[in-house]
Amino acid sequence: MMIPVLLGATILCFVLVDIPNDPVQDRVFEIEQSTGEPVPQSTIDALEATWYYDRSIPERYWIWLTGVGDTNDDIGLIQGEWGPSIEGTAMPIGDEVSDRFWITLRLVLFATIASIGIAILAGVVSAVKQYSRVDYTLTFLGFLFLAMPIFWLGQLFKEGAVQLNKILGSTVFQTYGSGTTGFQGNGWAVFVDSLPYLIVPTLVLMLGGYAAISRYQRASMLEVMNSDYVRLARAKGVRNGTVMRRHALRTALIPVATFAPLSLSAAMGGAMVTERIFGWRGLGVYSLDAINAGDTFAVMAYVLISGIVVLIGVLISDILYGVLDPRIRFE
Amino acid sequence: MSNTAASDRLESEALSTKERGQWEMVFRRFFRHRAAVISMVIFLLIVLFAYVGPFLWKWDYKIHSEIPSWAAPSMDHPFGTDKAGRDMLGAMMQATKQSLNVALVVAIGSTVIGALYGAIAGFYRGWVDAVLMRFLDIMFVIPFLVITGALAGAIDTSVRWYHMAIILAVFGWTSIARAVRAEVLSLREKEFIEAARSAGGSDWHIIVKHLIPNTMSVIIVSVTLQIAFAILSETTLSFLGLGIQSPDTSLGLLIDAAGASAFNEHWYLFYIPGVMIILIALTINFIGDGLRDAMDPRQTMVRR
């Protein structure tokens, strides 16, 4: 079921991104501007051939997907080739994407897990202390972060971290880049090196994403707390903490599992913004540059990867359903 | 004979209890929701600021040579001026107006598309529903910012607010469609739909006259959420350089132009547009919350 959805998404994106863009013409215009002479037809033909613009959109999609036919051996997704980038052969899409993927995934995963965690915490506290001052404060904060654009929050936190570093005379919060420039080492060393760079962007994405889930968590927790079986558990003398953890929270988490993939896809979108602000060389920024350049194959690489990430999120949330809800059995 | 007796009895009842329509109830409940009413007032003030303000204020959003650059907020320029010599109050009015324009058009457009789509999927069920829902899955998988950004970036001429509005409406209706479909799935089994069908109502008639009006409470709440969503997406795209472009202006563009000035002497360039976005989205969310409480018949105003 996931493969057709992914194929449909790539077809739709391919058509929508490809139709309005004509990188060949843009490049021809650029050359004309720099040399001041009309571009010979042979150059145009060569450009069209390298970028596969000498064929129609359906043909181009087909060759992007399968690589079957008359190619330069650099295209065909199922053969592991991402297609030519208009940035030239110095920046092949495959290498760029695989370098950047882990940088972005690190940020998105941390942010999603943190935002779901804090959402559950805030939602449960609000529900348990319903109509108290804590509840009102948390609810208002939730509304506030829901209304806050991520790019503004990001700018604010970035500048705030810079000021804090200045005052403390430290470099705890790194605010530019995703890791020390030119840092070499094995996987773990790279990860440790990147931690100071991760703190602020993760915080931004977390605060931008948690509010919606925490609203649902509060509502579902309230509903469960008023249900008969929780009252029964109380009546037979189970301690309050145990009732909350074992009886109420477990059921109240079920609706939240629905929102996990939503928050993952929101974090992917938010990563585009935070990467731009914090100067990361991640996938999000790559896709933004590709959009600006009209680089269809590069945009498609992003669409495909983010689609797969989101679909895996859906899969995980389905599995979580089964874990959380004893009524669901996977055959 | 029994007819007149019945109407007499009805009349005597009508004397003792005043009849209240559904909308009147909603109205009353809404006005008991303090945060929602305050938000409504603030939102209306913002609308006035954006649409009436430009007629009252002496500067517009354009650059004028007689405006000093980088003036701090003062009586002449309450929101200060930017580097190029632009009065920020005038710029804010224009930017807020453009963002509100986008938001309102997106809210209406995406609601119409989403409500019809969801109602058709829920009403016909079967393969129609299956196909329509698979398409929704596809839309969910496509990264929203990428596709809207790519389309906005592909517009050759300078991007205007209506371009943004159309693009965002065309891709922003999916959540409404889902909500309306879920509602219609249960409504279509109700007796009044059966009655409408046995009276010879066509499918289209049933969908437009019976199903959609009964999902109004879901739809109205979605509209408010949609306004907040549209404001945030439009400003984000403009911030990324994929939305409204200068010489026109937008709240996202103003924040982008303010750059890293959050903690230096030009702080006002950064905070004022940001607070405006937050105010619009926040008040709209509160209004939506108040409407949801007011329209939910199960909701009592009594606290448990």
XYZ file of C-alpha atoms in Angstrom:
635
model
C 0.000 0.000 0.000
C 2.900 2.340 0.677
C 4.611 1.926 -2.679
C 1.641 3.139 -4.796
C 1.179 6.130 -2.512
C 4.844 6.992 -2.840
C 4.687 6.553 -6.627
C 1.607 8.746 -6.833
C 3.300 11.420 -4.761
C 6.404 11.405 -6.940
C 4.350 11.584 -10.151
C 2.326 14.526 -8.875
C 5.421 16.336 -7.636
C 7.382 15.625 -10.768
C 4.695 17.115 -12.965
C 4.128 20.149 -10.741
C 7.815 20.932 -10.297
C 8.811 20.169 -13.852
C 6.186 22.011 -15.891
C 6.907 25.565 -14.750
C 10.700 25.165 -14.725
C 13.015 25.179 -17.704
C 16.617 25.021 -16.514
C 17.913 24.721 -20.071
C 16.467 28.063 -21.019
C 17.696 29.606 -17.770
C 21.210 28.373 -18.412
C 21.130 29.515 -22.041
C 20.041 32.946 -20.832
C 22.890 32.975 -18.306
C 25.469 32.096 -20.938
C 24.090 34.750 -23.239
C 24.346 37.318 -20.466
C 27.961 36.466 -19.683
C 29.308 36.121 -23.216
C 27.004 38.570 -24.927
C 26.650 36.290 -27.930
C 23.801 34.033 -28.990
C 24.269 30.463 -27.824
C 24.875 27.962 -30.630
C 22.270 25.288 -31.130
C 24.805 22.534 -30.436
C 25.307 23.804 -26.852
C 21.573 23.863 -26.262
C 21.254 20.329 -27.586
C 24.099 19.164 -25.373
C 22.484 20.743 -22.302
C 19.160 19.151 -23.147
C 20.787 15.775 -23.565
C 22.677 15.871 -20.256
C 19.568 16.878 -18.296
C 17.193 14.698 -20.336
C 15.206 17.726 -21.410
C 15.132 16.446 -24.979
C 12.106 14.314 -24.135
C 8.590 14.809 -22.840
C 7.631 14.911 -19.155
C 6.153 11.376 -18.984
C 9.242 10.001 -20.677
C 11.461 11.953 -18.324
C 9.574 10.634 -15.293
C 9.811 7.106 -16.568
C 13.529 7.378 -17.183
C 13.993 8.993 -13.741
C 12.216 6.081 -12.140
C 13.641 3.157 -14.087
C 16.630 4.336 -16.088
C 15.468 2.111 -18.925
C 16.353 3.410 -22.339
C 18.938 5.678 -23.860
C 20.751 7.180 -20.840
C 24.158 8.441 -19.736
C 24.171 5.895 -16.884
C 23.423 8.568 -14.300
C 19.658 8.212 -13.984
C 17.184 5.562 -12.927
C 16.048 5.364 -9.349
C 15.653 1.607 -9.164
C 19.226 1.268 -10.375
C 20.401 3.500 -7.544
C 20.986 6.606 -9.642
C 19.337 9.883 -8.729
C 19.674 11.669 -12.053
C 21.845 14.621 -13.064
C 21.783 17.778 -10.989
C 21.867 21.048 -12.859
C 24.642 22.081 -10.483
C 26.850 19.858 -12.594
C 28.745 16.650 -11.978
C 30.743 18.176 -9.096
C 27.660 17.861 -6.869
C 25.974 14.541 -7.737
C 22.571 14.260 -6.085
C 23.259 10.846 -4.572
C 26.377 11.943 -2.661
C 24.854 15.226 -1.523
C 21.689 13.550 -0.328
C 23.365 10.725 1.554
C 25.719 13.179 3.318
C 22.904 15.448 4.319
C 20.355 12.789 5.196
C 21.885 11.900 8.560
C 22.294 15.537 9.517
C 18.602 16.187 8.936
C 17.391 12.888 10.347
C 19.286 13.536 13.576
C 17.525 16.862 14.016
C 14.085 15.629 12.982
C 14.152 12.515 15.148
C 15.387 14.324 18.231
C 12.809 17.055 17.762
C 9.919 14.666 17.149
C 10.707 12.465 20.129
C 11.253 15.476 22.372
C 8.051 17.155 21.258
C 5.961 14.012 21.718
C 7.501 13.481 25.133
C 6.879 17.000 26.330
C 3.399 16.943 24.790
C 2.461 13.841 26.770
C 3.881 15.340 29.937
C 2.126 18.676 29.490
C -1.141 17.040 28.448
C -1.239 14.649 31.391
C -0.313 17.302 33.941
C -2.983 19.615 32.556
C -5.599 16.871 32.654
C -4.768 15.688 36.150
C -4.801 19.235 37.453
C -7.795 20.274 35.360
C -8.930 23.899 35.813
C -6.028 24.663 38.142
C -3.567 27.474 37.558
C -1.087 24.948 36.166
C -3.643 23.781 33.622
C -4.437 27.325 32.492
C -0.752 28.231 32.212
C 0.079 25.117 30.213
C -2.923 25.572 27.945
C -2.032 29.184 27.279
C 1.597 28.282 26.579
C 0.364 25.619 24.182
C -1.751 28.133 22.302
C 1.163 30.556 22.245
C 3.585 28.067 20.708
C 0.905 26.920 18.283
C 0.630 30.510 17.086
C 4.368 31.112 16.877
C 5.960 30.778 13.458
C 9.009 28.508 13.635
C 11.199 30.896 11.682
C 10.576 33.677 14.186
C 11.132 31.413 17.162
C 14.297 30.130 15.491
C 15.708 33.603 14.896
C 14.838 34.604 18.447
C 16.471 31.537 20.011
C 19.513 31.818 17.794
C 20.138 35.427 18.795
C 19.284 34.570 22.379
C 21.871 31.784 22.392
C 24.464 34.139 20.913
C 23.778 36.644 23.698
C 23.906 33.921 26.323
C 27.237 32.695 25.005
C 28.552 36.250 25.191
C 27.423 36.695 28.781
C 28.679 33.322 29.962
C 31.808 33.557 27.869
C 31.216 29.997 26.754
C 30.432 28.105 23.582
C 27.852 25.719 24.976
C 25.340 26.654 22.330
C 26.650 26.534 18.807
C 24.405 28.584 16.586
C 25.876 28.169 13.148
C 26.392 24.973 11.198
C 25.621 21.379 12.065
C 29.090 20.407 13.317
C 32.626 21.712 13.646
C 33.929 22.550 10.194
C 36.346 19.978 8.895
C 35.839 17.692 11.885
C 37.045 14.162 11.218
C 36.413 11.030 13.201
C 34.295 7.958 13.454
C 30.497 8.018 13.696
C 30.301 8.413 17.451
C 32.897 11.209 17.581
C 31.023 13.089 14.864
C 27.807 12.676 16.794
C 29.343 13.967 20.049
C 30.842 16.855 18.151
C 27.443 17.767 16.738
C 25.606 17.816 20.072
C 26.264 21.483 20.959
C 25.013 22.405 17.502
C 21.868 20.362 17.985
C 20.576 21.870 21.238
C 19.042 25.116 20.041
C 17.543 23.898 16.732
C 16.022 20.880 18.481
C 14.546 23.114 21.139
C 13.020 25.332 18.448
C 11.496 22.445 16.518
C 10.266 20.834 19.725
C 8.470 23.943 20.928
C 7.069 24.508 17.456
C 5.622 21.015 17.292
C 4.470 19.939 20.712
C 1.426 22.131 21.271
C -1.068 20.413 18.986
C -0.346 16.953 20.393
C -0.532 18.126 23.981
C -4.054 19.459 23.356
C -5.141 16.030 22.177
C -3.323 14.331 25.018
C -5.158 16.503 27.545
C -8.556 15.832 25.967
C -8.074 12.082 25.730
C -6.668 11.884 29.262
C -9.711 13.743 30.595
C -12.035 11.410 28.760
C -10.297 8.338 30.125
C -10.173 9.686 33.675
C -13.935 10.039 33.662
C -14.497 6.527 32.374
C -15.961 3.686 34.395
C -12.993 1.374 34.438
C -10.749 4.024 35.937
C -13.381 4.650 38.590
C -13.494 0.904 39.209
C -9.748 0.740 39.606
C -9.947 3.561 42.122
C -12.874 1.903 43.899
C -11.012 -1.328 44.437
C -8.264 0.668 46.124
C -5.467 0.881 43.583
C -3.057 3.677 44.435
C -3.561 6.894 42.523
C -0.193 6.807 40.761
C -0.763 3.272 39.551
C -4.235 4.104 38.276
C -2.835 6.987 36.304
C 0.090 5.081 34.856
C -1.282 1.618 34.256
C -4.956 2.265 33.610
C -5.500 5.808 32.413
C -2.329 6.830 30.594
C -2.020 3.671 28.540
C -5.427 4.137 26.948
C -5.034 7.880 26.719
C -1.906 7.449 24.608
C -3.802 5.743 21.777
C -5.128 8.888 20.060
C -1.699 10.470 20.416
C -0.149 7.641 18.415
C -2.248 8.927 15.497
C -0.467 12.246 15.626
C 3.071 10.915 15.712
C 3.424 10.733 11.901
C 1.797 14.150 11.577
C 4.346 15.616 13.917
C 7.134 13.851 12.036
C 6.068 15.426 8.754
C 5.700 18.799 10.473
C 9.221 18.421 11.822
C 10.506 17.651 8.311
C 8.950 20.910 7.140
C 10.235 22.758 10.173
C 13.716 21.386 9.546
C 13.804 23.264 6.240
C 13.321 26.498 8.149
C 15.638 25.779 11.077
C 18.384 24.512 8.793
C 18.191 27.724 6.824
C 18.335 29.850 9.965
C 21.121 27.937 11.695
C 23.149 27.525 8.537
C 23.036 23.737 8.429
C 24.003 21.898 5.299
C 21.068 19.534 5.620
C 18.445 18.093 3.314
C 15.956 20.881 3.917
C 18.320 23.588 2.742
C 19.305 21.364 -0.170
C 15.678 21.159 -1.274
C 15.226 24.919 -0.902
C 18.267 25.549 -3.103
C 17.001 22.986 -5.590
C 13.614 24.713 -5.720
C 15.244 28.064 -6.343
C 17.390 26.590 -9.104
C 14.504 24.686 -10.705
C 16.508 21.490 -10.276
C 13.753 18.910 -10.726
C 15.754 15.766 -10.034
C 17.178 17.209 -6.819
C 13.713 18.267 -5.615
C 12.474 14.781 -6.424
C 15.238 13.263 -4.302
C 14.010 15.298 -1.345
C 10.361 14.454 -2.013
C 11.192 10.767 -2.137
C 13.276 10.745 1.042
C 10.845 12.816 3.063
C 7.997 10.665 1.752
C 9.750 7.511 2.918
C 10.488 9.033 6.328
C 6.847 10.052 6.770
C 5.565 6.652 5.654
C 7.903 4.904 8.082
C 6.452 7.188 10.749
C 2.954 6.012 9.779
C 4.114 2.413 10.023
C 5.590 2.972 13.480
C 2.396 4.611 14.672
C 0.398 1.609 13.423
C 2.669 -0.693 15.405
C 2.337 1.564 18.451
C -1.418 1.206 18.174
C -1.044 -2.511 18.562
C 1.233 -2.145 21.548
C -0.995 0.372 23.289
C -4.431 -0.935 22.472
C -4.988 -4.515 23.617
C -8.088 -4.735 21.436
C -6.030 -4.504 18.251
C -4.386 -7.709 17.026
C -2.266 -7.939 13.939
C -3.082 -11.052 11.993
C -60.246 19.999 16.083
C -57.290 18.280 17.691
C -55.116 20.450 15.524
C -56.216 23.696 17.096
C -55.947 22.133 20.556
C -52.366 21.178 19.854
C -51.451 24.602 18.560
C -53.118 26.156 21.621
C -50.989 24.029 23.859
C -47.888 24.982 21.900
C -48.751 28.623 22.213
C -49.200 28.434 25.954
C -45.830 26.728 26.202
C -44.312 29.380 24.022
C -45.506 31.978 26.514
C -43.657 30.425 29.421
C -40.428 29.413 27.639
C -38.880 31.657 25.092
C -37.872 29.852 21.953
C -34.158 29.818 21.188
C -32.790 28.910 17.799
C -29.667 26.864 17.437
C -27.609 29.827 16.286
C -28.852 31.956 19.122
C -27.668 29.287 21.550
C -24.291 29.176 19.830
C -24.109 32.940 20.008
C -24.902 33.025 23.702
C -22.468 30.265 24.550
C -19.740 31.926 22.530
C -20.147 35.183 24.397
C -19.732 33.382 27.685
C -16.284 32.245 26.566
C -14.170 35.110 27.840
C -10.909 34.370 26.005
C -12.779 33.939 22.730
C -14.598 37.252 23.047
C -11.426 39.148 23.913
C -9.712 37.472 20.970
C -12.579 38.444 18.700
C -12.190 42.093 19.702
C -8.411 42.017 19.178
C -8.799 40.293 15.831
C -11.322 42.881 14.657
C -8.923 45.634 15.739
C -6.149 43.993 13.697
C -8.472 43.829 10.690
C -9.281 47.531 11.108
C -5.563 48.298 11.497
C -4.782 46.523 8.231
C -7.658 47.677 6.046
C -8.601 51.096 7.427
C -5.208 52.094 8.844
C -3.557 52.925 5.508
C -6.201 55.596 4.868
C -5.476 57.312 8.166
C -1.680 57.081 8.397
C 0.479 59.531 6.439
C 3.148 57.074 5.271
C 2.621 54.049 3.079
C 4.825 50.958 2.906
C 7.124 52.304 0.171
C 10.570 53.793 0.593
C 10.588 57.584 0.833
C 13.687 59.721 0.646
C 12.493 62.089 3.391
C 12.199 59.288 5.940
C 15.379 58.930 8.012
C 16.882 55.458 7.973
C 16.987 53.371 11.127
C 15.079 55.788 13.319
C 14.016 54.381 16.662
C 10.285 54.367 17.468
C 9.083 57.931 18.066
C 5.984 60.072 17.588
C 6.748 60.537 13.891
C 7.358 56.851 13.313
C 5.709 54.835 16.091
C 7.209 51.548 14.875
C 10.502 53.114 13.784
C 11.992 52.990 10.295
C 14.193 50.475 8.561
C 17.560 50.850 6.866
C 16.187 51.846 3.481
C 13.934 54.538 4.921
C 10.556 52.910 5.156
C 8.040 53.810 7.821
C 7.438 50.588 9.711
C 3.904 51.429 10.788
C 2.899 51.848 7.157
C 4.804 48.713 6.206
C 3.124 46.786 9.005
C -0.317 47.849 7.803
C 0.412 46.679 4.280
C 2.085 43.457 5.451
C -0.764 42.594 7.795
C -3.254 43.318 5.045
C -1.478 40.993 2.603
C -1.219 38.226 5.183
C -4.892 38.587 6.099
C -5.883 38.631 2.435
C -4.056 35.368 1.887
C -5.458 33.842 5.043
C -9.082 34.703 4.293
C -8.966 33.522 0.689
C -7.196 30.319 1.721
C -9.709 29.715 4.472
C -12.669 30.083 2.122
C -11.106 28.279 -0.842
C -9.691 25.322 1.030
C -12.877 24.933 3.055
C -15.044 24.755 -0.056
C -12.728 22.213 -1.708
C -12.232 20.216 1.478
C -15.889 20.127 2.506
C -17.076 18.982 -0.922
C -14.282 16.434 -1.222
C -14.861 15.014 2.226
C -18.635 14.950 1.804
C -18.421 13.162 -1.544
C -15.962 10.601 -0.175
C -18.071 9.946 2.911
C -21.384 9.932 1.074
C -20.552 7.513 -1.729
C -18.171 5.294 0.228
C -17.012 2.203 -1.673
C -14.483 2.677 -4.446
C -15.081 6.431 -4.742
C -14.093 6.815 -1.114
C -11.123 4.489 -1.543
C -9.781 6.426 -4.516
C -10.341 9.817 -2.913
C -8.716 8.735 0.334
C -5.674 7.319 -1.445
C -5.286 10.694 -3.109
C -5.388 12.296 0.336
C -2.622 9.920 1.425
C -0.583 11.057 -1.549
C -1.113 14.693 -0.602
C -0.027 13.869 2.944
C 3.226 12.330 1.759
C 4.153 15.300 -0.437
C 6.133 17.831 1.613
C 3.889 20.877 1.833
C 6.560 23.576 1.890
C 8.404 22.031 -1.052
C 5.437 21.813 -3.376
C 3.967 25.212 -2.500
C 7.426 26.750 -2.591
C 8.185 25.189 -5.961
C 4.961 26.507 -7.446
C 5.390 29.981 -5.969
C 9.020 30.030 -7.071
C 7.988 29.139 -10.590
C 5.839 32.230 -11.051
C 7.785 34.392 -13.467
C 6.404 37.755 -12.511
C 6.688 39.118 -9.008
C 4.623 36.926 -6.663
C 1.490 38.682 -5.459
C -0.717 37.776 -2.543
C -3.386 36.121 -4.685
C -0.803 33.760 -6.173
C 0.079 32.670 -2.663
C -3.577 32.390 -1.703
C -4.426 30.133 -4.639
C -1.388 27.901 -4.153
C -1.980 27.494 -0.422
C -5.698 26.842 -0.904
C -5.051 24.179 -3.536
C -2.736 22.266 -1.186
C -4.182 23.120 2.205
C -7.627 21.518 2.190
C -6.740 17.973 3.202
C -7.362 18.266 6.940
C -10.839 19.706 6.362
C -11.652 16.911 3.936
C -10.723 14.317 6.531
C -12.771 15.965 9.281
C -15.851 16.401 7.079
C -15.627 12.845 5.759
C -15.545 11.396 9.256
C -18.621 13.412 10.169
C -20.486 12.523 6.972
C -19.795 8.812 7.426
C -21.969 8.821 10.526
C -24.496 11.385 9.268
C -25.325 9.475 6.094
C -26.880 6.674 8.151
C -29.292 9.040 9.920
C -33.037 9.008 9.264
C -33.241 12.500 7.789
C -30.920 11.481 4.956
C -33.103 8.474 4.289
C -36.129 10.774 4.334
C -34.492 13.151 1.886
C -33.677 10.266 -0.411
C -37.141 8.749 -0.274
C -38.558 12.179 -1.080
C -36.569 11.956 -4.297
C -33.617 14.150 -3.484
C -30.664 13.746 -5.817
C -27.215 12.882 -4.492
C -25.980 16.380 -5.110
C -29.016 17.836 -3.324
C -28.428 15.590 -0.314
C -24.736 16.425 -0.129
C -25.110 20.180 -0.499
C -28.409 20.768 1.302
C -28.369 18.132 4.013
C -24.920 16.756 4.717
C -22.709 19.843 4.487
C -24.993 22.109 6.543
C -24.995 19.479 9.273
C -21.211 19.451 9.360
C -21.170 23.237 9.777
C -19.744 23.088 13.272
C -16.769 21.035 12.090
C -16.338 23.297 9.091
C -16.440 26.569 11.003
C -13.854 25.357 13.457
C -11.700 24.176 10.545
C -11.971 27.599 8.937
C -10.450 29.240 11.990
C -7.656 26.676 12.160
C -7.150 27.153 8.443
C -6.722 30.917 8.838
C -3.986 30.381 11.415
C -2.378 27.726 9.232
C -2.472 29.985 6.169
C -0.910 32.917 8.013
C 1.898 30.725 9.290
C 2.572 29.066 5.909
C 2.432 32.291 3.957
C 4.826 34.069 6.285
C 7.132 31.040 6.349
C 7.283 30.883 2.560
C 7.828 34.632 2.329
C 10.580 34.340 4.928
C 12.269 31.616 2.872
C 12.088 33.850 -0.190
C 9.509 31.663 -1.900
C 6.472 33.815 -1.209
C 5.435 37.417 -1.633
C 8.333 39.480 -2.944
C 9.344 43.104 -2.671
C 8.300 45.779 -3.639
C 5.212 44.320 -2.016
C 5.646 43.270 1.565
C 4.545 40.599 4.000
C 5.058 39.876 7.673
C 7.496 37.083 6.769
C 9.499 39.407 4.533
C 9.704 42.048 7.270
C 11.103 39.485 9.716
C 13.535 38.211 7.102
C 14.668 41.793 6.481
C 15.059 42.404 10.203
C 17.539 39.519 10.236
C 19.627 39.162 13.364
C 18.404 42.303 15.082
C 16.507 40.647 17.925
C 18.887 41.865 20.627
C 20.476 44.986 19.125
C 19.189 48.543 18.837
C 16.876 47.662 15.947
C 14.902 45.141 18.000
C 11.591 46.712 16.998
C 12.103 45.585 13.380
C 12.102 41.986 14.573
C 9.552 41.903 17.361
C 6.694 43.957 15.924
C 5.962 41.766 12.864
C 6.562 38.628 14.918
C 4.131 39.697 17.607
C 1.619 40.571 14.906
C 1.768 37.059 13.434
C 1.449 35.540 16.897
C -1.477 37.814 17.750
C -3.376 36.899 14.592
C -2.780 33.166 14.949
C -3.413 33.206 18.692
C -6.679 35.141 18.560
C -7.929 33.002 15.677
C -7.154 29.843 17.621
C -9.010 31.140 20.664
C -11.985 32.121 18.519
C -11.997 28.643 17.033
C -11.842 27.110 20.477
C -14.754 29.244 21.653
C -16.774 28.308 18.585
C -16.094 24.631 19.094
C -17.294 24.797 22.674
C -20.310 26.859 21.647
C -21.350 24.548 18.818
C -20.850 21.229 20.517
C -24.306 20.237 21.774
C -22.801 17.705 24.177
C -20.828 20.383 25.890
C -22.458 21.782 28.985
C -21.249 24.996 30.454
C -21.122 23.358 33.858
C -17.708 22.390 35.154
C -17.247 18.911 36.386
